[in-house]
Coordinates of N, CA and C and ligand atoms in Angstrom, one line a residue:
M842 N 1.6 -28.0 36.5 CA 0.3 -28.2 36.0 C 0.1 -29.6 35.4
H843 N -0.9 -30.3 35.7 CA -1.2 -31.6 35.2 C -2.6 -31.7 34.7
S844 N -2.8 -32.4 33.6 CA -4.2 -32.6 33.1 C -4.4 -34.1 32.9
T845 N -5.6 -34.5 33.4 CA -5.9 -36.0 33.2 C -6.5 -36.2 31.8
K846 N -6.8 -35.1 31.1 CA -7.4 -35.3 29.7 C -6.5 -34.5 28.7
A847 N -6.6 -34.9 27.5 CA -6.0 -34.1 26.4 C -6.7 -32.8 26.3
P848 N -6.0 -31.8 25.7 CA -6.6 -30.5 25.6 C -7.8 -30.6 24.5
R849 N -8.8 -29.7 24.7 CA -9.9 -29.6 23.7 C -9.4 -29.0 22.4
A850 N -8.4 -28.1 22.5 CA -7.9 -27.5 21.3 C -6.5 -26.9 21.6
V851 N -5.7 -26.9 20.5 CA -4.4 -26.3 20.6 C -4.3 -25.3 19.4
A852 N -4.0 -24.0 19.7 CA -4.0 -23.0 18.7 C -3.0 -21.9 18.9
Y853 N -2.6 -21.3 17.8 CA -1.9 -20.0 17.9 C -2.9 -18.9 18.0
C854 N -2.6 -17.8 18.7 CA -3.4 -16.7 18.7 C -2.6 -15.5 18.4
H855 N -3.0 -14.7 17.3 CA -2.2 -13.6 16.9 C -2.8 -12.3 17.4
C856 N -3.8 -12.3 18.3 CA -4.4 -11.1 18.8 C -3.4 -10.3 19.7
N857 N -3.7 -9.0 19.8 CA -2.9 -8.1 20.5 C -2.8 -8.4 22.0
D858 N -3.9 -8.8 22.6 CA -3.9 -9.2 24.0 C -2.9 -10.3 24.3
C859 N -3.0 -11.4 23.4 CA -2.1 -12.5 23.7 C -0.7 -12.2 23.5
R860 N -0.4 -11.3 22.5 CA 1.0 -10.9 22.2 C 1.5 -10.1 23.5
R861 N 0.7 -9.3 24.1 CA 1.2 -8.5 25.2 C 1.4 -9.4 26.4
V862 N 0.4 -10.3 26.6 CA 0.5 -11.2 27.8 C 1.7 -12.1 27.7
T863 N 2.0 -12.6 26.6 CA 3.1 -13.6 26.4 C 4.4 -12.8 26.2
G864 N 4.3 -11.6 25.6 CA 5.6 -10.9 25.3 C 6.2 -11.5 24.0
A865 N 5.5 -12.3 23.3 CA 6.0 -13.0 22.1 C 5.3 -12.5 20.9
P866 N 5.9 -12.7 19.7 CA 5.2 -12.2 18.5 C 3.9 -13.0 18.2
V867 N 3.8 -14.2 18.7 CA 2.5 -14.9 18.6 C 2.4 -15.8 19.8
A868 N 1.2 -16.0 20.3 CA 0.9 -16.9 21.4 C 0.5 -18.3 20.9
A869 N 0.9 -19.3 21.7 CA 0.3 -20.6 21.3 C -0.2 -21.2 22.7
F870 N -1.4 -21.7 22.6 CA -2.0 -22.2 23.9 C -2.7 -23.5 23.7
A871 N -2.9 -24.2 24.8 CA -3.8 -25.4 24.8 C -5.0 -25.0 25.7
A872 N -6.2 -25.4 25.3 CA -7.4 -25.2 26.1 C -7.8 -26.5 26.8
F873 N -7.7 -26.5 28.1 CA -8.0 -27.7 28.9 C -9.4 -27.6 29.6
D874 N -10.0 -28.7 29.9 CA -11.1 -28.8 30.8 C -10.7 -28.4 32.2
E875 N -11.3 -27.4 32.8 CA -11.0 -27.0 34.2 C -11.0 -28.2 35.1
T876 N -11.9 -29.1 35.0 CA -12.1 -30.2 35.9 C -11.0 -31.2 35.8
A877 N -10.2 -31.2 34.7 CA -9.2 -32.2 34.5 C -7.8 -31.7 35.0
L878 N -7.8 -30.4 35.3 CA -6.5 -29.7 35.6 C -6.2 -29.7 37.1
S879 N -4.9 -29.8 37.4 CA -4.5 -29.6 38.8 C -3.1 -28.8 38.7
F880 N -2.9 -28.0 39.7 CA -1.7 -27.2 39.7 C -0.9 -27.4 41.0
V881 N 0.4 -27.6 40.9 CA 1.3 -27.8 42.0 C 2.4 -26.8 42.0
P882 N 2.6 -26.0 43.0 CA 1.8 -26.0 44.2 C 0.4 -25.3 44.1
N883 N 0.3 -24.3 43.2 CA -1.0 -23.7 43.0 C -1.0 -22.9 41.7
E884 N -2.1 -22.3 41.4 CA -2.3 -21.6 40.1 C -1.7 -20.2 40.1
G885 N -1.0 -19.9 41.1 CA -0.4 -18.5 41.1 C -1.4 -17.4 41.5
R886 N -1.0 -16.2 41.1 CA -1.8 -15.1 41.5 C -2.7 -14.7 40.3
S887 N -4.0 -14.4 40.5 CA -4.9 -14.0 39.5 C -5.1 -12.5 39.3
V888 N -5.1 -12.1 38.1 CA -5.4 -10.7 37.8 C -6.5 -10.6 36.7
S889 N -7.3 -9.6 36.8 CA -8.3 -9.4 35.8 C -8.2 -7.9 35.3
V890 N -7.6 -7.8 34.1 CA -7.4 -6.5 33.5 C -8.5 -6.1 32.5
N891 N -8.8 -7.1 31.7 CA -9.9 -6.9 30.8 C -11.1 -7.6 31.3
S892 N -12.3 -6.9 31.2 CA -13.5 -7.5 31.7 C -13.8 -8.9 31.1
G893 N -14.1 -9.8 32.0 CA -14.5 -11.2 31.5 C -13.3 -12.1 31.3
V894 N -12.1 -11.5 31.6 CA -10.8 -12.3 31.4 C -10.1 -12.3 32.7
T895 N -9.7 -13.5 33.2 CA -8.9 -13.6 34.4 C -7.6 -14.4 34.0
R896 N -6.5 -13.8 34.3 CA -5.2 -14.5 34.0 C -4.5 -14.7 35.3
S897 N -3.6 -15.7 35.3 CA -2.8 -16.0 36.4 C -1.3 -16.0 36.1
F898 N -0.5 -15.8 37.0 CA 0.9 -15.8 36.8 C 1.6 -16.3 38.1
C899 N 2.8 -16.8 37.9 CA 3.6 -17.3 39.1 C 4.2 -16.1 39.8
E900 N 3.9 -16.0 41.1 CA 4.4 -14.9 41.9 C 5.9 -14.9 42.1
C901 N 6.5 -16.1 41.9 CA 8.0 -16.2 42.2 C 8.7 -15.7 40.9
C902 N 8.3 -16.1 39.7 CA 9.1 -15.8 38.5 C 8.4 -15.0 37.5
G903 N 7.1 -14.7 37.7 CA 6.3 -13.9 36.8 C 5.8 -14.5 35.6
T904 N 6.1 -15.8 35.4 CA 5.6 -16.6 34.2 C 4.1 -16.5 34.1
P905 N 3.6 -16.1 32.9 CA 2.1 -16.2 32.8 C 1.7 -17.7 32.8
L906 N 0.6 -18.0 33.5 CA 0.3 -19.4 33.6 C -1.0 -19.8 32.9
T907 N -2.1 -19.1 33.2 CA -3.4 -19.5 32.6 C -4.2 -18.2 32.2
G908 N -5.2 -18.5 31.4 CA -6.2 -17.5 31.0 C -7.6 -18.2 31.1
R909 N -8.5 -17.5 31.7 CA -9.9 -18.0 31.8 C -10.8 -16.9 31.2
Y910 N -11.8 -17.3 30.4 CA -12.6 -16.4 29.7 C -14.1 -16.7 30.0
E911 N -14.8 -15.6 30.4 CA -16.2 -15.9 30.8 C -17.0 -16.5 29.7
Y912 N -16.7 -16.2 28.4 CA -17.4 -16.8 27.3 C -17.1 -18.2 27.0
L913 N -16.1 -18.7 27.7 CA -15.7 -20.2 27.6 C -15.7 -20.8 29.0
P914 N -16.8 -21.0 29.6 CA -16.9 -21.5 30.9 C -16.3 -22.9 31.0
G915 N -15.6 -23.1 32.1 CA -15.1 -24.5 32.3 C -13.8 -24.8 31.6
M916 N -13.3 -23.8 30.8 CA -12.1 -24.0 30.0 C -10.9 -23.2 30.6
V917 N -9.7 -23.7 30.6 CA -8.5 -23.0 31.0 C -7.5 -23.0 29.9
Y918 N -7.1 -21.8 29.5 CA -6.1 -21.7 28.5 C -4.7 -21.7 29.1
V919 N -3.8 -22.5 28.6 CA -2.5 -22.6 29.2 C -1.5 -22.4 28.0
S920 N -0.5 -21.5 28.3 CA 0.5 -21.2 27.2 C 1.3 -22.5 27.0
L921 N 1.5 -22.9 25.7 CA 2.1 -24.1 25.3 C 3.5 -24.2 25.9
G922 N 4.2 -23.0 26.0 CA 5.6 -23.0 26.5 C 5.8 -23.5 27.9
I923 N 4.7 -23.6 28.7 CA 4.8 -24.1 30.0 C 4.2 -25.5 30.2
V924 N 3.8 -26.1 29.1 CA 3.3 -27.5 29.1 C 4.4 -28.5 28.8
D925 N 4.6 -29.4 29.7 CA 5.7 -30.4 29.6 C 5.6 -31.1 28.3
Q926 N 4.4 -31.4 27.8 CA 4.1 -32.2 26.6 C 4.0 -31.4 25.4
A927 N 4.5 -30.1 25.4 CA 4.3 -29.2 24.3 C 4.7 -29.8 22.9
D928 N 5.7 -30.6 22.9 CA 6.2 -31.2 21.7 C 5.2 -32.1 21.0
E929 N 4.3 -32.7 21.8 CA 3.3 -33.6 21.3 C 2.0 -32.8 21.0
L930 N 1.9 -31.5 21.2 CA 0.7 -30.8 21.1 C 0.8 -29.7 20.0
A931 N 0.8 -30.2 18.8 CA 1.0 -29.2 17.7 C -0.3 -28.5 17.5
P932 N -0.3 -27.1 17.3 CA -1.5 -26.3 17.1 C -2.2 -26.8 15.8
Q933 N -3.6 -26.6 15.9 CA -4.4 -27.0 14.7 C -5.0 -25.8 14.0
L934 N -4.7 -24.6 14.6 CA -5.5 -23.4 14.2 C -4.6 -22.2 14.4
H935 N -4.8 -21.2 13.5 CA -4.3 -19.8 13.8 C -5.5 -18.9 14.0
A936 N -5.7 -18.4 15.2 CA -6.8 -17.5 15.5 C -6.3 -16.1 15.3
H937 N -7.3 -15.2 15.0 CA -7.0 -13.8 14.7 C -5.8 -13.6 13.7
E938 N -5.9 -14.4 12.6 CA -4.9 -14.4 11.6 C -4.7 -13.0 11.0
S939 N -5.8 -12.2 11.0 CA -5.7 -10.8 10.4 C -4.8 -9.9 11.3
N940 N -4.6 -10.3 12.5 CA -3.7 -9.5 13.4 C -2.3 -10.0 13.4
R941 N -2.0 -11.0 12.6 CA -0.6 -11.5 12.6 C 0.4 -10.5 12.2
L942 N 1.5 -10.4 12.8 CA 2.6 -9.5 12.5 C 3.0 -9.8 11.0
S943 N 3.2 -8.7 10.3 CA 3.4 -8.9 8.8 C 4.7 -9.6 8.5
W944 N 5.7 -9.6 9.4 CA 6.9 -10.2 9.1 C 7.0 -11.7 9.7
L945 N 5.9 -12.1 10.3 CA 5.9 -13.4 10.9 C 5.2 -14.4 10.0
H946 N 6.0 -15.4 9.5 CA 5.5 -16.4 8.6 C 5.7 -17.8 9.1
I947 N 4.6 -18.4 9.5 CA 4.6 -19.8 10.0 C 4.0 -20.7 8.9
D948 N 4.9 -21.5 8.3 CA 4.5 -22.3 7.1 C 3.9 -23.6 7.6
D949 N 2.6 -23.7 7.7 CA 2.0 -24.9 8.1 C 0.6 -25.1 7.4
E950 N 0.0 -26.2 7.7 CA -1.3 -26.5 7.0 C -2.5 -26.1 7.9
C951 N -2.2 -25.5 9.0 CA -3.3 -25.2 10.0 C -4.4 -24.3 9.4
K952 N -5.6 -24.5 9.8 CA -6.7 -23.6 9.5 C -6.4 -22.2 10.0
R953 N -6.8 -21.2 9.2 CA -6.5 -19.8 9.7 C -7.9 -19.1 9.7
I954 N -8.2 -18.5 10.9 CA -9.5 -17.7 11.0 C -9.2 -16.3 11.5
T955 N -10.1 -15.4 11.1 CA -9.9 -14.0 11.5 C -10.4 -13.7 12.8
R956 N -11.3 -14.6 13.4 CA -11.8 -14.3 14.7 C -11.1 -15.1 15.7
S957 N -11.7 -15.1 17.0 CA -11.1 -15.9 18.0 C -11.4 -17.4 17.8
A958 N -10.8 -18.2 18.6 CA -11.0 -19.6 18.6 C -12.3 -20.0 19.3
R959 N -13.0 -19.0 19.8 CA -14.2 -19.2 20.7 C -15.2 -20.1 20.0
D960 N -15.5 -19.7 18.7 CA -16.6 -20.4 18.0 C -16.2 -21.9 17.8
E961 N -14.9 -22.1 17.4 CA -14.5 -23.4 17.2 C -14.6 -24.2 18.5
L962 N -14.2 -23.6 19.6 CA -14.2 -24.3 20.9 C -15.6 -24.6 21.3
N963 N -16.5 -23.6 21.2 CA -17.9 -23.8 21.5 C -18.5 -24.9 20.7
A964 N -18.1 -24.9 19.4 CA -18.7 -26.0 18.5 C -18.2 -27.3 19.0
A965 N -16.9 -27.4 19.4 CA -16.3 -28.6 19.9 C -17.0 -29.1 21.2
T966 N -17.4 -28.2 22.0 CA -18.0 -28.5 23.3 C -19.5 -28.6 23.3
G967 N -20.1 -28.2 22.1 CA -21.6 -28.2 22.0 C -22.3 -27.1 22.8
E968 N -21.5 -26.1 23.2 CA -22.1 -25.1 24.0 C -22.5 -23.9 23.0
V969 N -23.6 -23.2 23.4 CA -24.0 -22.1 22.6 C -23.8 -20.8 23.3
D970 N -23.4 -19.8 22.6 CA -23.2 -18.5 23.3 C -24.5 -17.9 23.8
Ligands
ZN1892 ZN1 -5.5 -13.9 21.6

């Protein structure tokens, strides 16, 4: 995966869906502009389990690759763990903080919100729901 632009946002997500998809106690993702992204050799296989959400994964190794959400058109969420530049992309936000596992403590100065990062992202892009 390669992006010609920096991500619009980098965030942790503590929601149940992200936990299940990543298999990790918390997900961390970067949200990229669809038009700036390219995938080599391709974006893998797409599945849609929840309405309005399309996820892709690598057919060879099963790695989750991307998430696309109808309410965030033109944006592609990529798990930080598969981004080569992850070390330079520190999260700015904890989304769904109220769903955080009680034993998980990440000591940082990031903003913590109880809802999804959607509002923050839409505010950043100037789009209205
Ligand atoms: Zn989530």
